[in-house]
Amino acid sequence: MYFCPIRNQFLHRPSQPTTSNAHGQLSPPLRQPGPSSVRAGSSRLPRNIVFIPQSQSNDDVLAKIETLFETIVDAVSVGGPIIIPYRRSTNEQAFNPTASVPNPRDGRHMDTVRFPGRNPQELRRFEALFRIIELSHEALLSGTLITKRNIYYQNMELFRSQSVVDEMVDNLAFTLGVGRGDLNIVATAKGLIAGQVKLMMRGGICINCAESSDSGVLLPSISAVDRIDFQSVKWLLATFRTLSASLYHTVSRAGSGILVTGKGYPDLATRKFLATVHSVRPRLPMFALVDFDPHGISILRTYQYGSQRLDHEERTKVPRLRWLGIRSSDVLSHTVITQDLSANSQDSQSSQDLSSQESIAYSVDTFQDERPVKRPRTRRTKSHAGDCTSPLSDGDREKAVSVLRNICTTARIDTAGREHKLELQRMLMLNVKAEIQAVDEFGDITNWLDERLLSHSR
Amino acid sequence: MSKQYLTLHTVDQAHPTEIFSLAPTPTTLISASGSSHLLIHSTTTSPTFPLVQTLSNAHRLGCHHVTTARGLGSPGNTFVSVGFGGETKVWRCDPEQSESDKWSLYWTLPTPANKKEKGDVWAVALSADEGYLAATTSDGRIHVWDLEAQQKVQTYETGASAGGGGGGQESNGGVVGSGSFAMAVDLSRDGKFTASGHENGGVYVFNNDAGRMVYSLSGLAKPIRAVAFSPGCKRLAAAGNAGIIAIYDMQHGEHVANLSATGARPAWITSIDWNDTGEYLLSGSLDGKVRVWDVARGVCVATHSETESALWCVRWLPKSEKALAPGMGKGEMFVAAGANRSLTFYREATGS
């Protein structure tokens, strides 16, 4: 029991966040999980099921918010100005501690928000921030999760846009030194997952990611996942756009795998999921497949190194994520299967050519019982660089230079960074970009993926 | 009659990453790569082409273009480099200094303050007397700078309403629509013409005295990566993704010849260079092949490739007075560099 100054009453400690079951009611939370272990410590669980470790800082957040409220109450009671500390996670490097002289026109660069404000913008900011703190407090007390979208719709006039809410929530988390999830604020799920894995959720629900028929199931927040049954998964591939509905993870020659689709720049939940999978299964090869363009490389780097805005969040990076493609070498010397036997024989075979001229493909619809169908004998010839590329736009070039600058201003560029730098420079020199479709064969990327995944696991 | 060229020497792994551009002076070769340093190798003192100076951290994001003045009378005291961040630097050589300190930064071009005039600098070319610099931008403009006065003297526009505009001392941009990315530029050695090659396949020639466009050359529909005036200024060569070299006559702006290799889809050409006599053209392409073309006869007389990795730049070295080493002939030399990070020097087999 403790005293809450806002509600002016004594309250119980809150419970762990839960997800509601299909009937919209809250299920009682499960017992606290045991210490995390890659292989189940007890002999009860088979090897392919792992516990997901949870962060324990929930109580801290509540205490911090409560302290904040206390100072507000104190300030009100003495009639002084109310000051809420508020730092921007994106300003961290640019923050100049010597700039103590307040700019009368614009209070944005200060690290506090005051009431009464210095200008009308600050007043609005104070109200918005206060509202968010209030909502988070309620969510923490009742043990529910609230989405950023929900917050916005509480008072659209006050917040004006969703991005204002998004930024404020992250900055609040950063100021308090916690993750967004610790405030019990989440984003609507965006990422998708497909593969031969089962996610056992805290409420008792089990999500089977293999059952979906098209692009996968919505990726839940990792904080709501209790255990993952990896079955016999051999690889994980993160793409930023859905691969065509080919159930690749079931027909891959590299074995059964997991496909995670980030749908553009991956959101926090997707990144946390991947980072957590890597931490509980460090030996599972994880790959990323993006377009050959500046945004593709930027997305790749977001998976690997995170973003500055969310740098304060825990466990969001997968530095050892491997870049499957698309690279300049894929675009410039991709071999295409054609029926034309009179093709130019001067061009030498590319080094990625498979030795056999045939490839065996499984029919997608009924892969279990069908006999393997052989593809017709064909000849592989080099496709020309001009076929599958398009020129960079001005915005693309600017983005490429900006990512290059990002890479080059880190203190020490690692191997992956050097690779990204080279590919960006090549992109600018050639002035081309290419999509993932550049390496497929009439819409089917299966062979290319097989080749790449197999060569990486050797 | 084909010409014979031998690989004279390869400076292996000269740069830590891909070499994007080369520029020869009468005594040295300047090379630029994706790393931040510019390297200067000697071309006249020894057949091993030793490194004589490193300009460290010249361009933080890497450098994609270096250029020197060409022509027999050029002083060889200036070169210009452009980095991936758009920064353009002019370097001067002080003959008084020791070998390893000769070159130093003379001036960095100012970035345009006017937002409408933005468009990072891409390709550059120096006039034969090292007095003027032509610089192209990603929005299709060509700026001409006076290096002594450190001022912009001219801007050629190639956007929608161009072709007649652009004269006068100062360009008050904003009128012309954005042109196609100008990937290549050259100044004729007699100072008369400026030529530019663009992403949309356009090749434009401007008369510097009159300050306006005189030819808009057609013939190549694909992006142009390199343009070069012949030493006598009578011809202009242009090449790019089409994989063929188009030759134009400067008296009337006519397309007079095409040089192309056999094969259905030739690789993209990244670099071309005329030799000092104007008889031979050198070309380098993405498939790693460097070719020597006899322009008058319109045929390829030699093909070389070290590896299959892309070549980004090929250049003739100025003819030297004395042989590189006792017993070596004084045949013409050229150098090729690219994705394999090495500088490969070739020399004509028949010495004289």
Tab-separated table of N, CA and C in Angstrom, chain A residues 328 332 344 346-351 382 384-387 389-392 394 397-398 400-402 404-410 418 421-422 424-432, chain B residues 17-18 20 33-36 60-65 84-87 118 120 122 138-139 178 181 183 199 225 241 262-268 270 286 289 291 308 310 312 339:
chain	number	residue	atom	x	y	z
A	328	SER	N	24.997	-3.826	-54.655
A	328	SER	CA	25.304	-3.418	-56.023
A	328	SER	C	25.726	-4.619	-56.852
A	332	LEU	N	24.290	-5.573	-60.550
A	332	LEU	CA	25.117	-5.456	-61.750
A	332	LEU	C	25.361	-6.770	-62.439
A	344	ASN	N	24.753	-14.403	-75.627
A	344	ASN	CA	26.158	-14.062	-75.776
A	344	ASN	C	27.037	-14.950	-74.915
A	346	GLN	N	30.225	-14.723	-74.701
A	346	GLN	CA	31.463	-14.075	-74.280
A	346	GLN	C	31.466	-13.775	-72.794
A	347	ASP	N	30.283	-13.411	-72.295
A	347	ASP	CA	30.224	-13.066	-70.873
A	347	ASP	C	30.536	-14.274	-70.045
A	348	SER	N	31.419	-14.150	-69.154
A	348	SER	CA	31.741	-15.310	-68.318
A	348	SER	C	30.673	-15.501	-67.275
A	349	GLN	N	30.589	-16.708	-66.788
A	349	GLN	CA	29.580	-17.003	-65.781
A	349	GLN	C	29.898	-16.227	-64.506
A	350	SER	N	28.873	-15.778	-63.875
A	350	SER	CA	29.122	-15.062	-62.625
A	350	SER	C	29.508	-16.051	-61.545
A	351	SER	N	30.191	-15.575	-60.568
A	351	SER	CA	30.698	-16.497	-59.563
A	351	SER	C	29.598	-17.071	-58.700
A	382	LYS	N	23.670	-13.328	-68.031
A	382	LYS	CA	23.721	-12.132	-67.196
A	382	LYS	C	22.622	-11.174	-67.633
A	384	HIS	N	21.264	-7.364	-67.774
A	384	HIS	CA	21.982	-6.102	-67.872
A	384	HIS	C	21.593	-5.178	-66.733
A	385	ALA	N	22.548	-4.378	-66.298
A	385	ALA	CA	22.286	-3.501	-65.161
A	385	ALA	C	21.119	-2.566	-65.430
A	386	GLY	N	20.917	-2.217	-66.672
A	386	GLY	CA	19.870	-1.242	-66.948
A	386	GLY	C	18.465	-1.790	-66.830
A	387	ASP	N	18.341	-3.117	-66.806
A	387	ASP	CA	17.007	-3.699	-66.837
A	387	ASP	C	16.241	-3.497	-65.552
A	389	THR	N	17.046	-1.435	-62.794
A	389	THR	CA	17.372	-0.319	-61.921
A	389	THR	C	16.635	0.926	-62.380
A	390	SER	N	16.603	1.911	-61.480
A	390	SER	CA	16.063	3.213	-61.858
A	390	SER	C	16.976	4.279	-61.271
A	391	PRO	N	16.957	5.483	-61.823
A	391	PRO	CA	17.878	6.508	-61.327
A	391	PRO	C	17.452	7.020	-59.944
A	392	LEU	N	18.405	7.557	-59.235
A	392	LEU	CA	18.116	8.129	-57.927
A	392	LEU	C	17.451	9.479	-58.101
A	394	ASP	N	16.462	13.336	-56.430
A	394	ASP	CA	17.217	14.283	-55.602
A	394	ASP	C	17.129	13.914	-54.138
A	397	ARG	N	19.416	11.059	-53.297
A	397	ARG	CA	20.821	11.432	-53.198
A	397	ARG	C	21.084	12.123	-51.862
A	398	GLU	N	20.157	12.990	-51.482
A	398	GLU	CA	20.344	13.669	-50.196
A	398	GLU	C	20.351	12.674	-49.062
A	400	ALA	N	21.180	9.561	-49.213
A	400	ALA	CA	22.408	8.767	-49.262
A	400	ALA	C	23.549	9.529	-48.593
A	401	VAL	N	23.663	10.814	-48.912
A	401	VAL	CA	24.737	11.609	-48.304
A	401	VAL	C	24.533	11.698	-46.799
A	402	SER	N	23.274	11.808	-46.392
A	402	SER	CA	22.999	11.925	-44.958
A	402	SER	C	23.356	10.642	-44.220
A	404	LEU	N	25.565	8.465	-45.250
A	404	LEU	CA	27.031	8.414	-45.327
A	404	LEU	C	27.647	9.246	-44.216
A	405	ARG	N	27.084	10.415	-44.009
A	405	ARG	CA	27.606	11.307	-42.970
A	405	ARG	C	27.457	10.651	-41.614
A	406	ASN	N	26.306	10.023	-41.449
A	406	ASN	CA	26.025	9.301	-40.213
A	406	ASN	C	27.068	8.235	-39.929
A	407	ILE	N	27.402	7.489	-40.964
A	407	ILE	CA	28.379	6.409	-40.808
A	407	ILE	C	29.740	6.998	-40.506
A	408	CYS	N	30.113	8.058	-41.226
A	408	CYS	CA	31.479	8.556	-41.128
A	408	CYS	C	31.724	9.367	-39.878
A	409	THR	N	30.680	9.769	-39.181
A	409	THR	CA	30.945	10.556	-37.986
A	409	THR	C	30.988	9.698	-36.731
A	410	THR	N	30.809	8.383	-36.871
A	410	THR	CA	31.003	7.544	-35.693
A	410	THR	C	32.489	7.429	-35.438
A	418	ARG	N	31.649	-0.095	-42.920
A	418	ARG	CA	32.457	0.117	-44.127
A	418	ARG	C	31.724	-0.403	-45.354
A	421	LYS	N	29.030	1.971	-46.273
A	421	LYS	CA	29.623	3.173	-46.874
A	421	LYS	C	29.963	2.911	-48.333
A	422	LEU	N	30.590	1.775	-48.593
A	422	LEU	CA	30.971	1.464	-49.960
A	422	LEU	C	29.749	1.367	-50.854
A	424	LEU	N	26.842	2.707	-50.481
A	424	LEU	CA	26.232	4.021	-50.696
A	424	LEU	C	27.037	4.827	-51.703
A	425	GLN	N	28.359	4.734	-51.603
A	425	GLN	CA	29.179	5.473	-52.565
A	425	GLN	C	28.948	4.946	-53.972
A	426	ARG	N	28.874	3.621	-54.089
A	426	ARG	CA	28.621	3.040	-55.414
A	426	ARG	C	27.271	3.491	-55.948
A	427	MET	N	26.304	3.521	-55.037
A	427	MET	CA	24.964	3.951	-55.432
A	427	MET	C	25.016	5.363	-56.004
A	428	LEU	N	25.768	6.234	-55.346
A	428	LEU	CA	25.862	7.619	-55.815
A	428	LEU	C	26.638	7.708	-57.113
A	429	MET	N	27.678	6.906	-57.252
A	429	MET	CA	28.469	6.933	-58.485
A	429	MET	C	27.637	6.452	-59.664
A	430	LEU	N	26.914	5.354	-59.444
A	430	LEU	CA	26.134	4.797	-60.546
A	430	LEU	C	24.829	5.548	-60.746
A	431	ASN	N	24.410	6.219	-59.686
A	431	ASN	CA	23.133	6.936	-59.695
A	431	ASN	C	21.971	5.993	-59.963
A	432	VAL	N	22.017	4.786	-59.387
A	432	VAL	CA	20.914	3.856	-59.566
A	432	VAL	C	20.450	3.322	-58.223
B	17	THR	N	39.873	1.371	-50.141
B	17	THR	CA	38.562	1.077	-50.700
B	17	THR	C	38.565	1.493	-52.171
B	18	GLU	N	37.434	1.393	-52.833
B	18	GLU	CA	37.404	1.586	-54.281
B	18	GLU	C	37.937	2.933	-54.727
B	20	PHE	N	37.768	5.907	-57.213
B	20	PHE	CA	36.722	6.455	-58.065
B	20	PHE	C	37.230	7.401	-59.135
B	33	SER	N	39.464	8.036	-53.629
B	33	SER	CA	38.705	6.808	-53.394
B	33	SER	C	37.600	7.065	-52.380
B	34	GLY	N	36.951	5.982	-51.969
B	34	GLY	CA	35.908	6.091	-50.967
B	34	GLY	C	36.435	6.410	-49.588
B	35	SER	N	37.720	6.319	-49.391
B	35	SER	CA	38.283	6.686	-48.093
B	35	SER	C	38.543	8.183	-48.098
B	36	SER	N	38.916	8.719	-46.956
B	36	SER	CA	38.983	10.176	-46.875
B	36	SER	C	40.308	10.766	-47.335
B	60	ARG	N	35.818	13.764	-45.855
B	60	ARG	CA	35.406	12.817	-44.817
B	60	ARG	C	34.549	11.669	-45.345
B	61	LEU	N	33.695	11.980	-46.307
B	61	LEU	CA	32.784	10.945	-46.793
B	61	LEU	C	33.347	10.224	-48.009
B	62	GLY	N	34.585	10.526	-48.359
B	62	GLY	CA	35.150	9.942	-49.565
B	62	GLY	C	35.109	10.961	-50.687
B	63	CYS	N	35.872	10.676	-51.750
B	63	CYS	CA	35.985	11.635	-52.849
B	63	CYS	C	35.656	10.946	-54.154
B	64	HIS	N	34.840	11.559	-54.992
B	64	HIS	CA	34.456	10.879	-56.217
B	64	HIS	C	35.024	11.494	-57.485
B	65	HIS	N	35.585	12.697	-57.426
B	65	HIS	CA	36.158	13.309	-58.628
B	65	HIS	C	37.430	14.051	-58.265
B	84	PHE	N	31.975	13.326	-51.493
B	84	PHE	CA	30.589	12.871	-51.550
B	84	PHE	C	29.653	13.799	-50.789
B	85	GLY	N	30.200	14.608	-49.903
B	85	GLY	CA	29.356	15.560	-49.195
B	85	GLY	C	29.139	16.825	-49.993
B	86	GLY	N	29.687	16.881	-51.204
B	86	GLY	CA	29.525	18.047	-52.067
B	86	GLY	C	30.611	19.094	-51.894
B	87	GLU	N	31.541	18.888	-50.975
B	87	GLU	CA	32.587	19.901	-50.758
B	87	GLU	C	33.618	19.833	-51.897
B	118	LYS	N	20.621	24.923	-54.539
B	118	LYS	CA	21.346	23.772	-54.017
B	118	LYS	C	21.340	22.660	-55.032
B	120	ASP	N	24.170	19.309	-55.073
B	120	ASP	CA	25.573	19.081	-54.746
B	120	ASP	C	26.441	19.073	-55.990
B	122	TRP	N	28.979	17.726	-58.551
B	122	TRP	CA	29.322	16.359	-58.907
B	122	TRP	C	30.620	16.311	-59.693
B	138	SER	N	23.791	18.315	-59.276
B	138	SER	CA	22.805	17.266	-59.484
B	138	SER	C	21.507	17.803	-60.076
B	139	ASP	N	21.344	19.120	-60.123
B	139	ASP	CA	20.135	19.628	-60.769
B	139	ASP	C	20.428	20.200	-62.144
B	178	SER	N	14.332	22.528	-62.825
B	178	SER	CA	15.460	21.689	-62.499
B	178	SER	C	15.859	20.837	-63.697
B	181	PHE	N	20.350	15.591	-63.940
B	181	PHE	CA	21.618	15.456	-63.238
B	181	PHE	C	22.779	15.475	-64.231
B	183	MET	N	26.212	14.571	-65.049
B	183	MET	CA	27.166	13.636	-64.485
B	183	MET	C	28.578	13.855	-64.979
B	199	GLU	N	22.097	12.761	-67.053
B	199	GLU	CA	21.394	11.525	-66.735
B	199	GLU	C	20.347	11.173	-67.787
B	225	ARG	N	28.029	9.325	-68.802
B	225	ARG	CA	28.918	9.346	-67.632
B	225	ARG	C	30.195	10.105	-67.865
B	241	ASN	N	25.899	4.844	-70.169
B	241	ASN	CA	25.217	3.566	-69.994
B	241	ASN	C	24.897	2.871	-71.311
B	262	THR	N	31.960	-5.240	-79.674
B	262	THR	CA	31.040	-6.289	-80.108
B	262	THR	C	30.288	-6.822	-78.900
B	263	GLY	N	29.171	-7.468	-79.191
B	263	GLY	CA	28.386	-7.988	-78.078
B	263	GLY	C	27.043	-7.281	-78.043
B	264	ALA	N	26.058	-7.992	-77.571
B	264	ALA	CA	24.698	-7.462	-77.642
B	264	ALA	C	24.510	-6.269	-76.712
B	265	ARG	N	24.913	-6.410	-75.480
B	265	ARG	CA	24.687	-5.345	-74.521
B	265	ARG	C	26.017	-4.983	-73.879
B	266	PRO	N	26.726	-4.023	-74.460
B	266	PRO	CA	28.021	-3.678	-73.856
B	266	PRO	C	27.842	-3.048	-72.485
B	267	ALA	N	28.867	-3.225	-71.674
B	267	ALA	CA	28.786	-2.733	-70.299
B	267	ALA	C	28.810	-1.212	-70.269
B	268	TRP	N	28.342	-0.668	-69.177
B	268	TRP	CA	28.331	0.788	-69.017
B	268	TRP	C	29.761	1.315	-69.015
B	270	THR	N	32.351	4.080	-67.885
B	270	THR	CA	32.413	5.050	-66.790
B	270	THR	C	33.387	6.184	-67.053
B	286	LEU	N	32.307	-0.861	-66.635
B	286	LEU	CA	31.937	-1.565	-65.409
B	286	LEU	C	32.294	-3.040	-65.435
B	289	LYS	N	36.907	-3.812	-68.235
B	289	LYS	CA	37.745	-3.769	-69.429
B	289	LYS	C	38.173	-2.336	-69.751
B	291	ARG	N	39.781	-0.162	-72.897
B	291	ARG	CA	39.932	-0.298	-74.342
B	291	ARG	C	40.632	0.913	-74.920
B	308	GLU	N	37.495	-8.753	-63.214
B	308	GLU	CA	36.163	-8.406	-63.678
B	308	GLU	C	35.553	-7.269	-62.882
B	310	ALA	N	34.701	-3.600	-61.481
B	310	ALA	CA	34.421	-2.391	-62.247
B	310	ALA	C	35.601	-1.434	-62.268
B	312	TRP	N	36.448	2.507	-62.604
B	312	TRP	CA	35.774	3.790	-62.476
B	312	TRP	C	36.479	4.889	-63.264
B	339	ALA	N	37.294	-0.810	-58.764
B	339	ALA	CA	36.828	-1.535	-57.589
B	339	ALA	C	37.901	-2.405	-56.957
